[in-house]
CSV table of C-alpha atoms in Angstrom, one decimal:
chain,number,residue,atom,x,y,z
A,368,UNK,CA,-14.5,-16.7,9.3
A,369,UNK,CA,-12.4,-19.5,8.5
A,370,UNK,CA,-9.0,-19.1,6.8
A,371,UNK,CA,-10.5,-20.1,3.1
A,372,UNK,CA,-13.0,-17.3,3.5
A,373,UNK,CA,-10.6,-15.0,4.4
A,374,UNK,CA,-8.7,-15.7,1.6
A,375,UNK,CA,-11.9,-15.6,-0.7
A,376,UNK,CA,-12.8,-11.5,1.1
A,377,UNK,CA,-9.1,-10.5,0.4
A,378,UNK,CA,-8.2,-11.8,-2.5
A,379,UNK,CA,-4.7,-13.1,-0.9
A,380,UNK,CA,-3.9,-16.4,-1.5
A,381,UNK,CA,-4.0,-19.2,1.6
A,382,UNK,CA,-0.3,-19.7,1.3
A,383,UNK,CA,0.2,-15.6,1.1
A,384,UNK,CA,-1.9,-15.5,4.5
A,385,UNK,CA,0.0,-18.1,6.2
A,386,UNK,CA,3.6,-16.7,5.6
A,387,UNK,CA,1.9,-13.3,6.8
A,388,UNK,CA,0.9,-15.1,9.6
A,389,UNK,CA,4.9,-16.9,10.4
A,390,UNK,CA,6.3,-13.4,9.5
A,391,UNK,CA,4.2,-11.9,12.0
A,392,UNK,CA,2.7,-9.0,9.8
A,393,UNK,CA,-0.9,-10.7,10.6
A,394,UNK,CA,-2.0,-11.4,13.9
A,395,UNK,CA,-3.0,-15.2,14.8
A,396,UNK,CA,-6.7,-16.1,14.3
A,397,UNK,CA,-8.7,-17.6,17.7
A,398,UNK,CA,-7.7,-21.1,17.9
A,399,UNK,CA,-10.5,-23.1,17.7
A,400,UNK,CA,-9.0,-26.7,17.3
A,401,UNK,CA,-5.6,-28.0,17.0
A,402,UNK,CA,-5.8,-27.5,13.7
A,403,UNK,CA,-8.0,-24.5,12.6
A,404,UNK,CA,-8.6,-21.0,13.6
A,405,UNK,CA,-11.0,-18.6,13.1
A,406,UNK,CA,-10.8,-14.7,11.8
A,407,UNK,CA,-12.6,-11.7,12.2
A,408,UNK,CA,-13.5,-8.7,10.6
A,409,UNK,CA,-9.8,-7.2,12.2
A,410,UNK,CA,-8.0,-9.6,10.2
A,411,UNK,CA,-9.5,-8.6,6.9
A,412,UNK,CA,-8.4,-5.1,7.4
A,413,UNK,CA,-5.1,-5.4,8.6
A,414,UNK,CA,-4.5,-7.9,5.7
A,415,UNK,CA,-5.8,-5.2,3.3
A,416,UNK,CA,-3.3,-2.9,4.4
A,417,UNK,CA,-0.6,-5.7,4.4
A,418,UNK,CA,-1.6,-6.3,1.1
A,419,UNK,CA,-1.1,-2.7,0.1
A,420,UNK,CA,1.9,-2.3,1.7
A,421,UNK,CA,3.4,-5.2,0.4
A,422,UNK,CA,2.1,-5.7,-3.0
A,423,UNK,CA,1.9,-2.3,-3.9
A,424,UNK,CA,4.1,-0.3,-2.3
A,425,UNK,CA,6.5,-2.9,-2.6
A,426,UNK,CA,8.0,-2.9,0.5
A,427,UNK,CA,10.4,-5.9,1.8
A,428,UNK,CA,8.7,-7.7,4.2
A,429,UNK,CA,10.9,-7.0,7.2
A,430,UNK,CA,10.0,-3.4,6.5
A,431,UNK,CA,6.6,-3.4,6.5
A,432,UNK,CA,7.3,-5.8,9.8
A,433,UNK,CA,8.6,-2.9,10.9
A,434,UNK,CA,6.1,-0.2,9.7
A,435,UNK,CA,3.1,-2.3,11.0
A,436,UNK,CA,4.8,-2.5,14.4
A,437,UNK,CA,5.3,1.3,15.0
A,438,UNK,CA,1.9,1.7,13.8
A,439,UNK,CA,0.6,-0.4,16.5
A,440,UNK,CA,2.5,1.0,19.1
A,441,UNK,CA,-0.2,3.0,21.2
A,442,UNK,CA,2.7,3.7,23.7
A,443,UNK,CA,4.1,7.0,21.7
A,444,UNK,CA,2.4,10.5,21.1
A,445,UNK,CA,1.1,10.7,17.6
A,446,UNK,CA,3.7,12.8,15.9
A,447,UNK,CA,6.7,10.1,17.2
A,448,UNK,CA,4.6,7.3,15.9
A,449,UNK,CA,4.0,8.2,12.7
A,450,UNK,CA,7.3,9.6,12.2
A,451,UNK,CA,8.6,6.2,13.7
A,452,UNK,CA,6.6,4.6,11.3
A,453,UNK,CA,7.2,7.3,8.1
A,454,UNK,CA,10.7,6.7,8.5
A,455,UNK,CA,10.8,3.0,8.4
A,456,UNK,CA,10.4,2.9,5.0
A,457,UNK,CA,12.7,3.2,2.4
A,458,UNK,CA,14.7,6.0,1.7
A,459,UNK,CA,17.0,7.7,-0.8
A,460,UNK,CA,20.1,6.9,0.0
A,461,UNK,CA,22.3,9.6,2.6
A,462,UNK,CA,24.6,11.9,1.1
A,463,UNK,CA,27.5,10.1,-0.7
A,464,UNK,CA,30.3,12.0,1.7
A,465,UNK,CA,30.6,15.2,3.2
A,466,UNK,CA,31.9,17.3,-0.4
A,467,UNK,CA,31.3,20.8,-1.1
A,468,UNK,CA,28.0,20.1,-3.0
A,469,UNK,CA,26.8,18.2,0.3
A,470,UNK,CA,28.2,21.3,2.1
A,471,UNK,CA,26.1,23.4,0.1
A,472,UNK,CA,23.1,21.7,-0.3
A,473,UNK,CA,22.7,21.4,3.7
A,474,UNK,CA,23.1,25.0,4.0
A,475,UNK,CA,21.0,25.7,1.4
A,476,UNK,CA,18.3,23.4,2.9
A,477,UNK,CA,18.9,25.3,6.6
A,478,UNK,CA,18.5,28.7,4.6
A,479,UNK,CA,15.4,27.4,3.2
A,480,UNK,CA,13.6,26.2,7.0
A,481,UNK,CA,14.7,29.5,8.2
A,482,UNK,CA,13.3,32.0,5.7
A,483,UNK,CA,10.2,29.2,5.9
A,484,UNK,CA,9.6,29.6,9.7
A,485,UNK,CA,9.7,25.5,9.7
A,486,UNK,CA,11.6,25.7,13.3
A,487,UNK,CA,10.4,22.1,14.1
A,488,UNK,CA,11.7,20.5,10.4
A,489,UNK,CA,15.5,22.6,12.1
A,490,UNK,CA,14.9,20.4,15.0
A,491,UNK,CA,14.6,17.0,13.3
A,492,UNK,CA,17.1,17.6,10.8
A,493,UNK,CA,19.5,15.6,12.8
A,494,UNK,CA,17.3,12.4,12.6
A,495,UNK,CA,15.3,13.1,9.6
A,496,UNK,CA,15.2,10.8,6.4
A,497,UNK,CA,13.6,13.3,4.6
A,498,UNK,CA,16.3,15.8,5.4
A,499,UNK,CA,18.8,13.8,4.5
A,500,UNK,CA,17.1,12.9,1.3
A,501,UNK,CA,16.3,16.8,0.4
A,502,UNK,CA,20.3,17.3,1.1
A,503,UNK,CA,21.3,14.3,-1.5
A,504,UNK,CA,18.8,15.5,-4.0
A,505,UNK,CA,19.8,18.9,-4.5
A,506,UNK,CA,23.7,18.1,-3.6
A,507,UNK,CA,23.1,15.6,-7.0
A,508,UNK,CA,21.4,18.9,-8.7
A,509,UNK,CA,24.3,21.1,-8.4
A,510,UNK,CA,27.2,18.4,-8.9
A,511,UNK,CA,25.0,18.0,-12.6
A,512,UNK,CA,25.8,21.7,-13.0
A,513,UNK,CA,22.2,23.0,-12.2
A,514,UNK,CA,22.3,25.9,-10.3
A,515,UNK,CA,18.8,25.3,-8.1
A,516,UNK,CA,19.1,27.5,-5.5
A,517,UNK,CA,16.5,28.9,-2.5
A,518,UNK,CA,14.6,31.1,-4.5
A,519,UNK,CA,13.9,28.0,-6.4
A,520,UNK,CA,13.3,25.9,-3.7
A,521,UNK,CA,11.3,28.0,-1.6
A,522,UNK,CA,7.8,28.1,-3.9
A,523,UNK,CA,8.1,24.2,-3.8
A,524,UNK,CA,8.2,23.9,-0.4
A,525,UNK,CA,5.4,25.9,0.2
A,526,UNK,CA,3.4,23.8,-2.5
A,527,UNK,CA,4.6,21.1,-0.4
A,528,UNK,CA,2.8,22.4,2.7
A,529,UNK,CA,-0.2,23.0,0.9
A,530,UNK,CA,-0.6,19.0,0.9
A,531,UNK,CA,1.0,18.4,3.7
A,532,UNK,CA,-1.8,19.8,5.0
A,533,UNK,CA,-4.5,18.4,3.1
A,534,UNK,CA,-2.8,15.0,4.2
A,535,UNK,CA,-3.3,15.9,7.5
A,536,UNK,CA,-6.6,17.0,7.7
A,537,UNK,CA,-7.2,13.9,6.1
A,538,UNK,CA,-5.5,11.8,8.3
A,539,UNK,CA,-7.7,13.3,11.1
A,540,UNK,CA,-11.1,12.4,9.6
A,541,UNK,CA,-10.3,9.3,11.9
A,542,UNK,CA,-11.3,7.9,15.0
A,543,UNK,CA,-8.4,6.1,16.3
A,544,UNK,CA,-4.7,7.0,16.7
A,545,UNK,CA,-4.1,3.6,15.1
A,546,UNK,CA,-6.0,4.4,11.9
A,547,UNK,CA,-4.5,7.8,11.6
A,548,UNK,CA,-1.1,6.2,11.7
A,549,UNK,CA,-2.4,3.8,9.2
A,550,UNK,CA,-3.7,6.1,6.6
A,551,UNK,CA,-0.7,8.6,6.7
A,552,UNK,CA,1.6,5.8,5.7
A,553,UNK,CA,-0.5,4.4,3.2
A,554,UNK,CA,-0.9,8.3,2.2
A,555,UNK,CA,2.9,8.1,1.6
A,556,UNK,CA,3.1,4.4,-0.1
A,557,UNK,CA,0.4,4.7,-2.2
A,558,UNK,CA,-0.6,8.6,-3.0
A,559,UNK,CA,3.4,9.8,-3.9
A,560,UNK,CA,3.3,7.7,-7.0
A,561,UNK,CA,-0.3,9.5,-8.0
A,562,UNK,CA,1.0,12.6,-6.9
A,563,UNK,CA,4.6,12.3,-9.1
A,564,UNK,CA,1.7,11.4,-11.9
A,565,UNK,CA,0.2,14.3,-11.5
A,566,UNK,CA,2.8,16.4,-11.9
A,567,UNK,CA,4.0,14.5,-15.1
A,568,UNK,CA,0.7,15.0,-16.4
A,569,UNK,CA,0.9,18.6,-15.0
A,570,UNK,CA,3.7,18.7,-17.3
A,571,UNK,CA,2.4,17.5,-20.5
A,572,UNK,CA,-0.9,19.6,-20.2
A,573,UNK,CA,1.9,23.0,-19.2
A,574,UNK,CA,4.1,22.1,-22.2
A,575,UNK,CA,1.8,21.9,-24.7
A,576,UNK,CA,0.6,25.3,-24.1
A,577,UNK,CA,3.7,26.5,-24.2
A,578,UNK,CA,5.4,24.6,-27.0
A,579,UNK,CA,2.3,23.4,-29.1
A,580,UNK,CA,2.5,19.4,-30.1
A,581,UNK,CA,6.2,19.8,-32.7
């Protein structure tokens, strides 16, 4: 297909594709003339997920640059490239300094792996984003005054695994490593702001039982 038609199929604007195109995030068509190439099927697909990565998830494009370019990497095992990839996009910010409610949050977090059994989530927690982000969110908790402790914590995380598994066994209802890279970012991009709806809604339906509509 031509790049009009490809434009027509996605719904991207022609200028859109061809800054994908300069930035890299879309791979060059076959080259026909000097002046016009053609696209295939591929294309459409990847610039789908471009789309959604961009668009939607709102991610800078250097980032999903980045994303896309783990994701393609067939040279890592698939745990490494989808962490590679998981962890290239953005994150809450690390802990602000190494305070007491840091202090206490990390070995809160470590208490919580260990009474979980989650010996390989130990052995990241050097390099993980997600660690780090657990440790600011409950150090931020308790310097509010909240006392959210492990036996708090704990019931969440196994909630947690619950989908964590259900995105897995998702993830492997496809063929190639590529695509199961694919879908478990776009699982995180575009799923965590339906799943943070659900719980809000979760919410509303919980409260009202509770608390009636006054």
């Amino acid at each position: 297909m031509r790049l009009a038609e490809l434009s027509k199929r996605s719904g991207v604007p022609i200028a859109t594709i061809k800054y994908y195109l300069r930035e890299g995030l879309l791979a060059p068509g076959r080259q026909i003339n000097a002046r016009t190439a053609e696209y295939d099927e591929e294309h459409l697909r990847r610039l789908r997920v471009v789309r959604a990565l961009v668009q939607i998830g709102r991610l800078p494009v250097a980032t999903a640059r980045e994303v896309l370019g783990h994701i393609d990497d067939d040279s890592l095992g698939r745990t490494v490239r989808m962490g590679a990839a998981l962890w290239a996009l953005p994150q809450v910010p690390d802990p602000d300094g190494e305070d007491e409610f840091v202090e206490r949050a990390r070995a809160e977090v470590e208490r919580m792996l260990e009474r979980l059994g989650w010996s390989n989530a130990q052995a990241l927690s050097t390099i993980s984003p997600a660690y780090r982000s657990l440790v600011t969110g409950l150090a931020a908790f308790r310097r509010l005054g909240y006392d959210w402790d492990i036996e708090l914590t704990v019931p969440y995380a196994r909630l947690m695994h619950q989908v964590a598994v259900l995105d897995l066994d998702f993830v492997e209802t496809h063929a190639s490593e590529a695509e199961r890279v694919e879908v478990a970012v776009l699982g995180t991009v575009l799923l965590e702001p339906v799943l943070s709806a659900l719980r809000r809604v979760a919410q509303e339906e919980e409260s009202a039982r509770r608390y009636g509509f006054e």
